Amino acid sequence: MDIHAALKQATSSLHHRLDHLPMMQQLVSSSLTTPEYAFALTVLGRWFEDIENQFAYYWPDTLGITLKAPLIRQDLAALHASVVVTSDERYPLAINNAFASGVLYVCEGASLGGMIIGPRVRKALQRQDVTHYYSCYGDNTRQHWQGILTYLSDTLTCEQDIKKAIAGAQWAFSSLIKRVETATLHATSRADICLSA
Protein backbone atom coordinates (compact mmCIF):
# COMPACT_ATOMS: atom_id res chain seq x y z
CA MET A 1 0.00 0.00 0.00
CA ASP A 2 1.18 3.53 -0.80
CA ILE A 3 1.22 4.99 2.71
CA HIS A 4 1.49 8.56 1.42
CA ALA A 5 -1.59 8.12 -0.75
CA ALA A 6 -3.47 6.47 2.11
CA LEU A 7 -2.65 9.28 4.56
CA LYS A 8 -3.40 11.99 2.01
CA GLN A 9 -6.77 10.50 1.09
CA ALA A 10 -7.77 9.87 4.70
CA THR A 11 -6.98 13.45 5.74
CA SER A 12 -7.95 15.40 2.61
CA SER A 13 -11.25 16.75 3.97
CA LEU A 14 -9.64 17.79 7.26
CA HIS A 15 -6.75 19.42 5.42
CA HIS A 16 -9.18 21.34 3.24
CA ARG A 17 -11.17 22.46 6.28
CA LEU A 18 -8.02 23.68 8.04
CA ASP A 19 -6.75 25.59 5.01
CA HIS A 20 -10.07 27.42 4.69
CA LEU A 21 -10.35 28.61 8.28
CA PRO A 22 -10.30 32.44 8.38
CA MET A 23 -7.05 32.56 10.36
CA MET A 24 -5.28 30.35 7.83
CA GLN A 25 -6.68 32.35 4.93
CA GLN A 26 -5.28 35.54 6.44
CA LEU A 27 -1.79 34.10 6.27
CA VAL A 28 -1.85 34.07 2.47
CA SER A 29 -3.64 37.39 2.11
CA SER A 30 -1.83 40.39 0.64
CA SER A 31 -3.54 42.49 3.32
CA LEU A 32 -2.13 40.45 6.25
CA THR A 33 -1.35 42.71 9.21
CA THR A 34 1.30 42.29 11.90
CA PRO A 35 -1.30 41.70 14.68
CA GLU A 36 -3.05 39.06 12.56
CA TYR A 37 0.25 37.32 11.88
CA ALA A 38 1.29 37.48 15.53
CA PHE A 39 -2.02 35.96 16.57
CA ALA A 40 -1.74 33.13 14.02
CA LEU A 41 1.87 32.41 14.97
CA THR A 42 1.00 32.16 18.64
CA VAL A 43 -1.88 29.77 18.01
CA LEU A 44 0.34 27.61 15.82
CA GLY A 45 3.25 27.89 18.25
CA ARG A 46 1.28 26.73 21.25
CA TRP A 47 -0.06 23.80 19.25
CA PHE A 48 3.40 22.80 18.04
CA GLU A 49 4.84 23.14 21.53
CA ASP A 50 2.20 20.81 22.94
CA ILE A 51 2.55 18.38 20.04
CA GLU A 52 6.34 18.30 20.18
CA ASN A 53 6.36 17.81 23.95
CA GLN A 54 3.99 14.89 23.55
CA PHE A 55 5.22 13.20 20.37
CA ALA A 56 8.79 14.19 19.45
CA TYR A 57 10.11 11.40 21.66
CA TYR A 58 8.79 8.93 19.07
CA TRP A 59 10.43 10.64 16.07
CA PRO A 60 13.92 9.26 15.26
CA ASP A 61 16.83 11.71 15.44
CA THR A 62 18.02 10.36 12.10
CA LEU A 63 15.13 12.15 10.37
CA GLY A 64 16.74 15.51 11.06
CA ILE A 65 13.48 17.06 12.27
CA THR A 66 13.64 20.72 13.24
CA LEU A 67 11.28 21.49 16.10
CA LYS A 68 8.89 24.25 15.11
CA ALA A 69 7.95 25.77 18.48
CA PRO A 70 11.38 27.38 19.07
CA LEU A 71 11.35 28.89 15.58
CA ILE A 72 7.89 30.35 16.14
CA ARG A 73 9.04 31.83 19.44
CA GLN A 74 11.94 33.41 17.53
CA ASP A 75 9.54 34.90 15.00
CA LEU A 76 7.27 36.22 17.73
CA ALA A 77 10.23 37.79 19.51
CA ALA A 78 11.11 39.63 16.29
CA LEU A 79 7.52 40.90 16.20
CA HIS A 80 7.71 41.96 19.87
CA ALA A 81 4.48 40.06 20.25
CA SER A 82 2.70 38.14 22.95
CA VAL A 83 -0.75 36.57 22.72
CA VAL A 84 -2.91 34.94 25.36
CA VAL A 85 -4.52 31.81 23.95
CA THR A 86 -6.25 29.25 26.13
CA SER A 87 -6.97 25.65 25.26
CA ASP A 88 -8.60 22.61 26.84
CA GLU A 89 -6.75 20.22 24.54
CA ARG A 90 -6.86 16.56 25.50
CA TYR A 91 -4.25 14.22 24.13
CA PRO A 92 -4.86 10.57 23.28
CA LEU A 93 -3.93 8.12 25.97
CA ALA A 94 -2.92 5.30 23.63
CA ILE A 95 0.11 6.61 21.76
CA ASN A 96 2.53 4.33 19.94
CA ASN A 97 5.07 4.73 17.15
CA ALA A 98 2.51 4.28 14.39
CA PHE A 99 0.12 6.86 15.81
CA ALA A 100 3.02 9.28 16.35
CA SER A 101 4.08 8.70 12.73
CA GLY A 102 0.69 9.95 11.61
CA VAL A 103 1.15 13.09 13.70
CA LEU A 104 4.61 13.48 12.19
CA TYR A 105 3.07 13.35 8.72
CA VAL A 106 0.93 16.38 9.55
CA CYS A 107 3.66 18.37 11.31
CA GLU A 108 6.30 17.90 8.62
CA GLY A 109 3.83 18.17 5.74
CA ALA A 110 3.15 21.71 6.91
CA SER A 111 6.68 22.60 5.78
CA LEU A 112 5.54 22.25 2.17
CA GLY A 113 2.84 24.84 2.74
CA GLY A 114 5.46 27.05 4.31
CA MET A 115 7.17 27.33 0.94
CA ILE A 116 4.09 29.24 -0.25
CA ILE A 117 3.08 31.03 2.93
CA GLY A 118 6.52 32.31 3.93
CA PRO A 119 7.14 34.45 0.82
CA ARG A 120 3.60 35.85 0.99
CA VAL A 121 4.04 36.85 4.62
CA ARG A 122 7.38 38.51 3.88
CA LYS A 123 5.82 40.45 1.03
CA ALA A 124 2.70 41.48 2.96
CA LEU A 125 4.61 42.62 6.05
CA GLN A 126 7.68 43.85 4.16
CA ARG A 127 9.91 41.94 6.57
CA GLN A 128 12.50 39.20 6.14
CA ASP A 129 13.04 38.33 9.81
CA VAL A 130 9.70 36.86 10.93
CA THR A 131 9.34 33.64 8.93
CA HIS A 132 11.94 31.30 10.42
CA TYR A 133 9.15 28.80 11.03
CA TYR A 134 8.02 28.84 7.42
CA SER A 135 11.53 28.35 6.08
CA CYS A 136 12.87 25.87 8.61
CA TYR A 137 14.33 23.51 5.99
CA GLY A 138 15.11 26.13 3.37
CA ASP A 139 16.12 24.73 -0.01
CA ASN A 140 16.09 21.21 1.46
CA THR A 141 12.35 21.20 2.20
CA ARG A 142 11.33 18.83 -0.59
CA GLN A 143 14.30 16.55 0.03
CA HIS A 144 13.45 16.43 3.73
CA TRP A 145 9.83 15.63 2.95
CA GLN A 146 10.87 12.75 0.73
CA GLY A 147 12.91 11.42 3.63
CA ILE A 148 9.83 11.56 5.86
CA LEU A 149 7.77 9.67 3.28
CA THR A 150 10.49 7.04 2.94
CA TYR A 151 10.55 6.61 6.71
CA LEU A 152 6.77 6.18 6.81
CA SER A 153 6.85 3.65 4.00
CA ASP A 154 9.66 1.68 5.66
CA THR A 155 8.12 1.58 9.13
CA LEU A 156 4.37 1.35 8.50
CA THR A 157 4.37 -2.06 6.91
CA CYS A 158 1.28 -3.78 8.30
CA GLU A 159 -2.38 -2.86 8.00
CA GLN A 160 -2.76 -2.30 11.74
CA ASP A 161 0.09 0.22 11.84
CA ILE A 162 -1.25 2.04 8.79
CA LYS A 163 -4.65 2.35 10.44
CA LYS A 164 -3.04 3.74 13.58
CA ALA A 165 -0.98 6.20 11.54
CA ILE A 166 -4.11 7.37 9.75
CA ALA A 167 -5.80 7.80 13.13
CA GLY A 168 -2.81 9.85 14.31
CA ALA A 169 -2.87 12.08 11.24
CA GLN A 170 -6.62 12.62 11.50
CA TRP A 171 -6.31 13.40 15.18
CA ALA A 172 -3.52 15.93 14.51
CA PHE A 173 -5.52 17.79 11.87
CA SER A 174 -8.65 17.75 14.06
CA SER A 175 -6.64 18.96 17.04
CA LEU A 176 -5.20 21.90 15.11
CA ILE A 177 -8.59 22.80 13.65
CA LYS A 178 -10.08 22.83 17.14
CA ARG A 179 -7.19 24.91 18.45
CA VAL A 180 -7.56 27.51 15.70
CA GLU A 181 -11.34 27.68 16.02
CA THR A 182 -11.23 27.95 19.82
CA ALA A 183 -8.52 30.62 19.81
CA THR A 184 -10.34 32.65 17.18
CA LEU A 185 -13.60 32.40 19.13
CA HIS A 186 -11.91 33.61 22.31
CA ALA A 187 -10.13 36.46 20.55
CA THR A 188 -13.07 38.80 20.82
CA SER A 189 -10.96 41.68 19.65
CA ARG A 190 -7.51 42.35 18.31
CA ALA A 191 -6.80 43.95 21.65
CA ASP A 192 -5.97 40.40 22.77
CA ILE A 193 -2.71 40.83 20.88
CA CYS A 194 0.00 42.87 22.56
CA LEU A 195 2.63 44.47 20.39
CA SER A 196 5.37 46.41 22.12
CA ALA A 197 7.96 48.63 20.53
PDB file of C-alpha atoms in Angstrom:
ATOM      1  CA  MET A   1       0.000   0.000   0.000  1.00  0.00           C
ATOM      2  CA  ASP A   2       1.183   3.528  -0.802  1.00  0.00           C
ATOM      3  CA  ILE A   3       1.224   4.994   2.712  1.00  0.00           C
ATOM      4  CA  HIS A   4       1.487   8.564   1.416  1.00  0.00           C
ATOM      5  CA  ALA A   5      -1.591   8.124  -0.750  1.00  0.00           C
ATOM      6  CA  ALA A   6      -3.466   6.471   2.109  1.00  0.00           C
ATOM      7  CA  LEU A   7      -2.654   9.275   4.557  1.00  0.00           C
ATOM      8  CA  LYS A   8      -3.403  11.988   2.011  1.00  0.00           C
ATOM      9  CA  GLN A   9      -6.770  10.496   1.085  1.00  0.00           C
ATOM     10  CA  ALA A  10      -7.767   9.872   4.702  1.00  0.00           C
ATOM     11  CA  THR A  11      -6.981  13.454   5.736  1.00  0.00           C
ATOM     12  CA  SER A  12      -7.946  15.396   2.609  1.00  0.00           C
ATOM     13  CA  SER A  13     -11.245  16.746   3.968  1.00  0.00           C
ATOM     14  CA  LEU A  14      -9.643  17.792   7.263  1.00  0.00           C
ATOM     15  CA  HIS A  15      -6.746  19.418   5.420  1.00  0.00           C
ATOM     16  CA  HIS A  16      -9.180  21.337   3.239  1.00  0.00           C
ATOM     17  CA  ARG A  17     -11.165  22.462   6.279  1.00  0.00           C
ATOM     18  CA  LEU A  18      -8.021  23.680   8.042  1.00  0.00           C
ATOM     19  CA  ASP A  19      -6.753  25.589   5.014  1.00  0.00           C
ATOM     20  CA  HIS A  20     -10.073  27.424   4.690  1.00  0.00           C
ATOM     21  CA  LEU A  21     -10.351  28.614   8.277  1.00  0.00           C
ATOM     22  CA  PRO A  22     -10.302  32.441   8.377  1.00  0.00           C
ATOM     23  CA  MET A  23      -7.053  32.561  10.360  1.00  0.00           C
ATOM     24  CA  MET A  24      -5.281  30.354   7.835  1.00  0.00           C
ATOM     25  CA  GLN A  25      -6.678  32.346   4.926  1.00  0.00           C
ATOM     26  CA  GLN A  26      -5.284  35.544   6.445  1.00  0.00           C
ATOM     27  CA  LEU A  27      -1.786  34.100   6.271  1.00  0.00           C
ATOM     28  CA  VAL A  28      -1.852  34.070   2.471  1.00  0.00           C
ATOM     29  CA  SER A  29      -3.638  37.395   2.111  1.00  0.00           C
ATOM     30  CA  SER A  30      -1.830  40.392   0.643  1.00  0.00           C
ATOM     31  CA  SER A  31      -3.538  42.486   3.323  1.00  0.00           C
ATOM     32  CA  LEU A  32      -2.132  40.453   6.246  1.00  0.00           C
ATOM     33  CA  THR A  33      -1.348  42.707   9.213  1.00  0.00           C
ATOM     34  CA  THR A  34       1.296  42.294  11.904  1.00  0.00           C
ATOM     35  CA  PRO A  35      -1.297  41.699  14.683  1.00  0.00           C
ATOM     36  CA  GLU A  36      -3.048  39.061  12.555  1.00  0.00           C
ATOM     37  CA  TYR A  37       0.254  37.322  11.875  1.00  0.00           C
ATOM     38  CA  ALA A  38       1.289  37.480  15.526  1.00  0.00           C
ATOM     39  CA  PHE A  39      -2.020  35.955  16.565  1.00  0.00           C
ATOM     40  CA  ALA A  40      -1.738  33.125  14.021  1.00  0.00           C
ATOM     41  CA  LEU A  41       1.869  32.406  14.968  1.00  0.00           C
ATOM     42  CA  THR A  42       1.002  32.161  18.637  1.00  0.00           C
ATOM     43  CA  VAL A  43      -1.875  29.772  18.014  1.00  0.00           C
ATOM     44  CA  LEU A  44       0.342  27.607  15.821  1.00  0.00           C
ATOM     45  CA  GLY A  45       3.250  27.894  18.252  1.00  0.00           C
ATOM     46  CA  ARG A  46       1.276  26.731  21.245  1.00  0.00           C
ATOM     47  CA  TRP A  47      -0.063  23.801  19.246  1.00  0.00           C
ATOM     48  CA  PHE A  48       3.398  22.797  18.044  1.00  0.00           C
ATOM     49  CA  GLU A  49       4.837  23.144  21.531  1.00  0.00           C
ATOM     50  CA  ASP A  50       2.203  20.812  22.936  1.00  0.00           C
ATOM     51  CA  ILE A  51       2.553  18.377  20.045  1.00  0.00           C
ATOM     52  CA  GLU A  52       6.342  18.296  20.178  1.00  0.00           C
ATOM     53  CA  ASN A  53       6.358  17.812  23.947  1.00  0.00           C
ATOM     54  CA  GLN A  54       3.988  14.894  23.552  1.00  0.00           C
ATOM     55  CA  PHE A  55       5.221  13.200  20.373  1.00  0.00           C
ATOM     56  CA  ALA A  56       8.795  14.194  19.447  1.00  0.00           C
ATOM     57  CA  TYR A  57      10.111  11.396  21.662  1.00  0.00           C
ATOM     58  CA  TYR A  58       8.791   8.933  19.072  1.00  0.00           C
ATOM     59  CA  TRP A  59      10.433  10.644  16.068  1.00  0.00           C
ATOM     60  CA  PRO A  60      13.925   9.262  15.262  1.00  0.00           C
ATOM     61  CA  ASP A  61      16.830  11.706  15.436  1.00  0.00           C
ATOM     62  CA  THR A  62      18.015  10.364  12.095  1.00  0.00           C
ATOM     63  CA  LEU A  63      15.129  12.145  10.367  1.00  0.00           C
ATOM     64  CA  GLY A  64      16.736  15.513  11.061  1.00  0.00           C
ATOM     65  CA  ILE A  65      13.481  17.060  12.268  1.00  0.00           C
ATOM     66  CA  THR A  66      13.638  20.716  13.240  1.00  0.00           C
ATOM     67  CA  LEU A  67      11.282  21.489  16.102  1.00  0.00           C
ATOM     68  CA  LYS A  68       8.895  24.249  15.109  1.00  0.00           C
ATOM     69  CA  ALA A  69       7.948  25.771  18.484  1.00  0.00           C
ATOM     70  CA  PRO A  70      11.383  27.381  19.074  1.00  0.00           C
ATOM     71  CA  LEU A  71      11.347  28.885  15.578  1.00  0.00           C
ATOM     72  CA  ILE A  72       7.895  30.345  16.142  1.00  0.00           C
ATOM     73  CA  ARG A  73       9.044  31.826  19.445  1.00  0.00           C
ATOM     74  CA  GLN A  74      11.936  33.408  17.532  1.00  0.00           C
ATOM     75  CA  ASP A  75       9.539  34.905  14.995  1.00  0.00           C
ATOM     76  CA  LEU A  76       7.266  36.221  17.735  1.00  0.00           C
ATOM     77  CA  ALA A  77      10.232  37.791  19.510  1.00  0.00           C
ATOM     78  CA  ALA A  78      11.110  39.626  16.289  1.00  0.00           C
ATOM     79  CA  LEU A  79       7.520  40.903  16.197  1.00  0.00           C
ATOM     80  CA  HIS A  80       7.714  41.956  19.874  1.00  0.00           C
ATOM     81  CA  ALA A  81       4.479  40.062  20.249  1.00  0.00           C
ATOM     82  CA  SER A  82       2.699  38.141  22.949  1.00  0.00           C
ATOM     83  CA  VAL A  83      -0.745  36.574  22.720  1.00  0.00           C
ATOM     84  CA  VAL A  84      -2.911  34.945  25.359  1.00  0.00           C
ATOM     85  CA  VAL A  85      -4.525  31.806  23.953  1.00  0.00           C
ATOM     86  CA  THR A  86      -6.246  29.248  26.127  1.00  0.00           C
ATOM     87  CA  SER A  87      -6.974  25.651  25.261  1.00  0.00           C
ATOM     88  CA  ASP A  88      -8.600  22.615  26.837  1.00  0.00           C
ATOM     89  CA  GLU A  89      -6.752  20.217  24.538  1.00  0.00           C
ATOM     90  CA  ARG A  90      -6.858  16.561  25.501  1.00  0.00           C
ATOM     91  CA  TYR A  91      -4.255  14.219  24.133  1.00  0.00           C
ATOM     92  CA  PRO A  92      -4.864  10.574  23.280  1.00  0.00           C
ATOM     93  CA  LEU A  93      -3.928   8.116  25.974  1.00  0.00           C
ATOM     94  CA  ALA A  94      -2.920   5.297  23.632  1.00  0.00           C
ATOM     95  CA  ILE A  95       0.113   6.610  21.760  1.00  0.00           C
ATOM     96  CA  ASN A  96       2.528   4.328  19.940  1.00  0.00           C
ATOM     97  CA  ASN A  97       5.073   4.728  17.154  1.00  0.00           C
ATOM     98  CA  ALA A  98       2.509   4.280  14.385  1.00  0.00           C
ATOM     99  CA  PHE A  99       0.118   6.864  15.806  1.00  0.00           C
ATOM    100  CA  ALA A 100       3.024   9.278  16.352  1.00  0.00           C
ATOM    101  CA  SER A 101       4.081   8.696  12.732  1.00  0.00           C
ATOM    102  CA  GLY A 102       0.691   9.952  11.612  1.00  0.00           C
ATOM    103  CA  VAL A 103       1.149  13.085  13.705  1.00  0.00           C
ATOM    104  CA  LEU A 104       4.613  13.477  12.186  1.00  0.00           C
ATOM    105  CA  TYR A 105       3.075  13.352   8.715  1.00  0.00           C
ATOM    106  CA  VAL A 106       0.928  16.382   9.547  1.00  0.00           C
ATOM    107  CA  CYS A 107       3.662  18.370  11.306  1.00  0.00           C
ATOM    108  CA  GLU A 108       6.296  17.895   8.622  1.00  0.00           C
ATOM    109  CA  GLY A 109       3.834  18.171   5.744  1.00  0.00           C
ATOM    110  CA  ALA A 110       3.150  21.713   6.912  1.00  0.00           C
ATOM    111  CA  SER A 111       6.676  22.604   5.777  1.00  0.00           C
ATOM    112  CA  LEU A 112       5.544  22.248   2.166  1.00  0.00           C
ATOM    113  CA  GLY A 113       2.840  24.837   2.742  1.00  0.00           C
ATOM    114  CA  GLY A 114       5.462  27.054   4.311  1.00  0.00           C
ATOM    115  CA  MET A 115       7.171  27.328   0.936  1.00  0.00           C
ATOM    116  CA  ILE A 116       4.094  29.237  -0.253  1.00  0.00           C
ATOM    117  CA  ILE A 117       3.080  31.030   2.929  1.00  0.00           C
ATOM    118  CA  GLY A 118       6.521  32.306   3.925  1.00  0.00           C
ATOM    119  CA  PRO A 119       7.138  34.452   0.820  1.00  0.00           C
ATOM    120  CA  ARG A 120       3.600  35.853   0.987  1.00  0.00           C
ATOM    121  CA  VAL A 121       4.043  36.851   4.618  1.00  0.00           C
ATOM    122  CA  ARG A 122       7.379  38.512   3.879  1.00  0.00           C
ATOM    123  CA  LYS A 123       5.815  40.454   1.028  1.00  0.00           C
ATOM    124  CA  ALA A 124       2.703  41.478   2.959  1.00  0.00           C
ATOM    125  CA  LEU A 125       4.609  42.620   6.048  1.00  0.00           C
ATOM    126  CA  GLN A 126       7.682  43.849   4.159  1.00  0.00           C
ATOM    127  CA  ARG A 127       9.914  41.943   6.568  1.00  0.00           C
ATOM    128  CA  GLN A 128      12.498  39.200   6.137  1.00  0.00           C
ATOM    129  CA  ASP A 129      13.039  38.330   9.809  1.00  0.00           C
ATOM    130  CA  VAL A 130       9.704  36.864  10.932  1.00  0.00           C
ATOM    131  CA  THR A 131       9.337  33.639   8.929  1.00  0.00           C
ATOM    132  CA  HIS A 132      11.938  31.295  10.417  1.00  0.00           C
ATOM    133  CA  TYR A 133       9.146  28.800  11.034  1.00  0.00           C
ATOM    134  CA  TYR A 134       8.023  28.841   7.423  1.00  0.00           C
ATOM    135  CA  SER A 135      11.535  28.355   6.077  1.00  0.00           C
ATOM    136  CA  CYS A 136      12.874  25.873   8.614  1.00  0.00           C
ATOM    137  CA  TYR A 137      14.333  23.512   5.993  1.00  0.00           C
ATOM    138  CA  GLY A 138      15.106  26.132   3.371  1.00  0.00           C
ATOM    139  CA  ASP A 139      16.119  24.733  -0.007  1.00  0.00           C
ATOM    140  CA  ASN A 140      16.089  21.212   1.457  1.00  0.00           C
ATOM    141  CA  THR A 141      12.353  21.205   2.197  1.00  0.00           C
ATOM    142  CA  ARG A 142      11.328  18.834  -0.591  1.00  0.00           C
ATOM    143  CA  GLN A 143      14.296  16.546   0.030  1.00  0.00           C
ATOM    144  CA  HIS A 144      13.453  16.431   3.732  1.00  0.00           C
ATOM    145  CA  TRP A 145       9.829  15.630   2.953  1.00  0.00           C
ATOM    146  CA  GLN A 146      10.870  12.755   0.725  1.00  0.00           C
ATOM    147  CA  GLY A 147      12.913  11.423   3.633  1.00  0.00           C
ATOM    148  CA  ILE A 148       9.835  11.555   5.858  1.00  0.00           C
ATOM    149  CA  LEU A 149       7.775   9.673   3.278  1.00  0.00           C
ATOM    150  CA  THR A 150      10.491   7.042   2.938  1.00  0.00           C
ATOM    151  CA  TYR A 151      10.547   6.611   6.713  1.00  0.00           C
ATOM    152  CA  LEU A 152       6.772   6.185   6.815  1.00  0.00           C
ATOM    153  CA  SER A 153       6.850   3.647   3.997  1.00  0.00           C
ATOM    154  CA  ASP A 154       9.661   1.683   5.661  1.00  0.00           C
ATOM    155  CA  THR A 155       8.116   1.580   9.125  1.00  0.00           C
ATOM    156  CA  LEU A 156       4.370   1.352   8.502  1.00  0.00           C
ATOM    157  CA  THR A 157       4.370  -2.062   6.906  1.00  0.00           C
ATOM    158  CA  CYS A 158       1.278  -3.778   8.296  1.00  0.00           C
ATOM    159  CA  GLU A 159      -2.380  -2.859   8.000  1.00  0.00           C
ATOM    160  CA  GLN A 160      -2.765  -2.305  11.736  1.00  0.00           C
ATOM    161  CA  ASP A 161       0.089   0.221  11.840  1.00  0.00           C
ATOM    162  CA  ILE A 162      -1.247   2.035   8.786  1.00  0.00           C
ATOM    163  CA  LYS A 163      -4.654   2.354  10.442  1.00  0.00           C
ATOM    164  CA  LYS A 164      -3.037   3.738  13.583  1.00  0.00           C
ATOM    165  CA  ALA A 165      -0.975   6.203  11.537  1.00  0.00           C
ATOM    166  CA  ILE A 166      -4.108   7.374   9.748  1.00  0.00           C
ATOM    167  CA  ALA A 167      -5.802   7.800  13.128  1.00  0.00           C
ATOM    168  CA  GLY A 168      -2.813   9.847  14.308  1.00  0.00           C
ATOM    169  CA  ALA A 169      -2.875  12.084  11.239  1.00  0.00           C
ATOM    170  CA  GLN A 170      -6.624  12.616  11.497  1.00  0.00           C
ATOM    171  CA  TRP A 171      -6.311  13.397  15.184  1.00  0.00           C
ATOM    172  CA  ALA A 172      -3.518  15.925  14.509  1.00  0.00           C
ATOM    173  CA  PHE A 173      -5.524  17.786  11.872  1.00  0.00           C
ATOM    174  CA  SER A 174      -8.648  17.753  14.059  1.00  0.00           C
ATOM    175  CA  SER A 175      -6.636  18.957  17.039  1.00  0.00           C
ATOM    176  CA  LEU A 176      -5.197  21.895  15.112  1.00  0.00           C
ATOM    177  CA  ILE A 177      -8.589  22.795  13.649  1.00  0.00           C
ATOM    178  CA  LYS A 178     -10.082  22.829  17.136  1.00  0.00           C
ATOM    179  CA  ARG A 179      -7.188  24.915  18.452  1.00  0.00           C
ATOM    180  CA  VAL A 180      -7.565  27.512  15.699  1.00  0.00           C
ATOM    181  CA  GLU A 181     -11.342  27.676  16.024  1.00  0.00           C
ATOM    182  CA  THR A 182     -11.229  27.948  19.818  1.00  0.00           C
ATOM    183  CA  ALA A 183      -8.521  30.623  19.814  1.00  0.00           C
ATOM    184  CA  THR A 184     -10.343  32.646  17.183  1.00  0.00           C
ATOM    185  CA  LEU A 185     -13.599  32.401  19.126  1.00  0.00           C
ATOM    186  CA  HIS A 186     -11.914  33.609  22.311  1.00  0.00           C
ATOM    187  CA  ALA A 187     -10.134  36.458  20.551  1.00  0.00           C
ATOM    188  CA  THR A 188     -13.074  38.796  20.821  1.00  0.00           C
ATOM    189  CA  SER A 189     -10.964  41.684  19.649  1.00  0.00           C
ATOM    190  CA  ARG A 190      -7.506  42.355  18.308  1.00  0.00           C
ATOM    191  CA  ALA A 191      -6.796  43.953  21.651  1.00  0.00           C
ATOM    192  CA  ASP A 192      -5.972  40.397  22.766  1.00  0.00           C
ATOM    193  CA  ILE A 193      -2.713  40.834  20.882  1.00  0.00           C
ATOM    194  CA  CYS A 194      -0.002  42.871  22.559  1.00  0.00           C
ATOM    195  CA  LEU A 195       2.627  44.467  20.392  1.00  0.00           C
ATOM    196  CA  SER A 196       5.367  46.411  22.119  1.00  0.00           C
ATOM    197  CA  ALA A 197       7.960  48.628  20.531  1.00  0.00           C
TER     198      ALA A 197
END
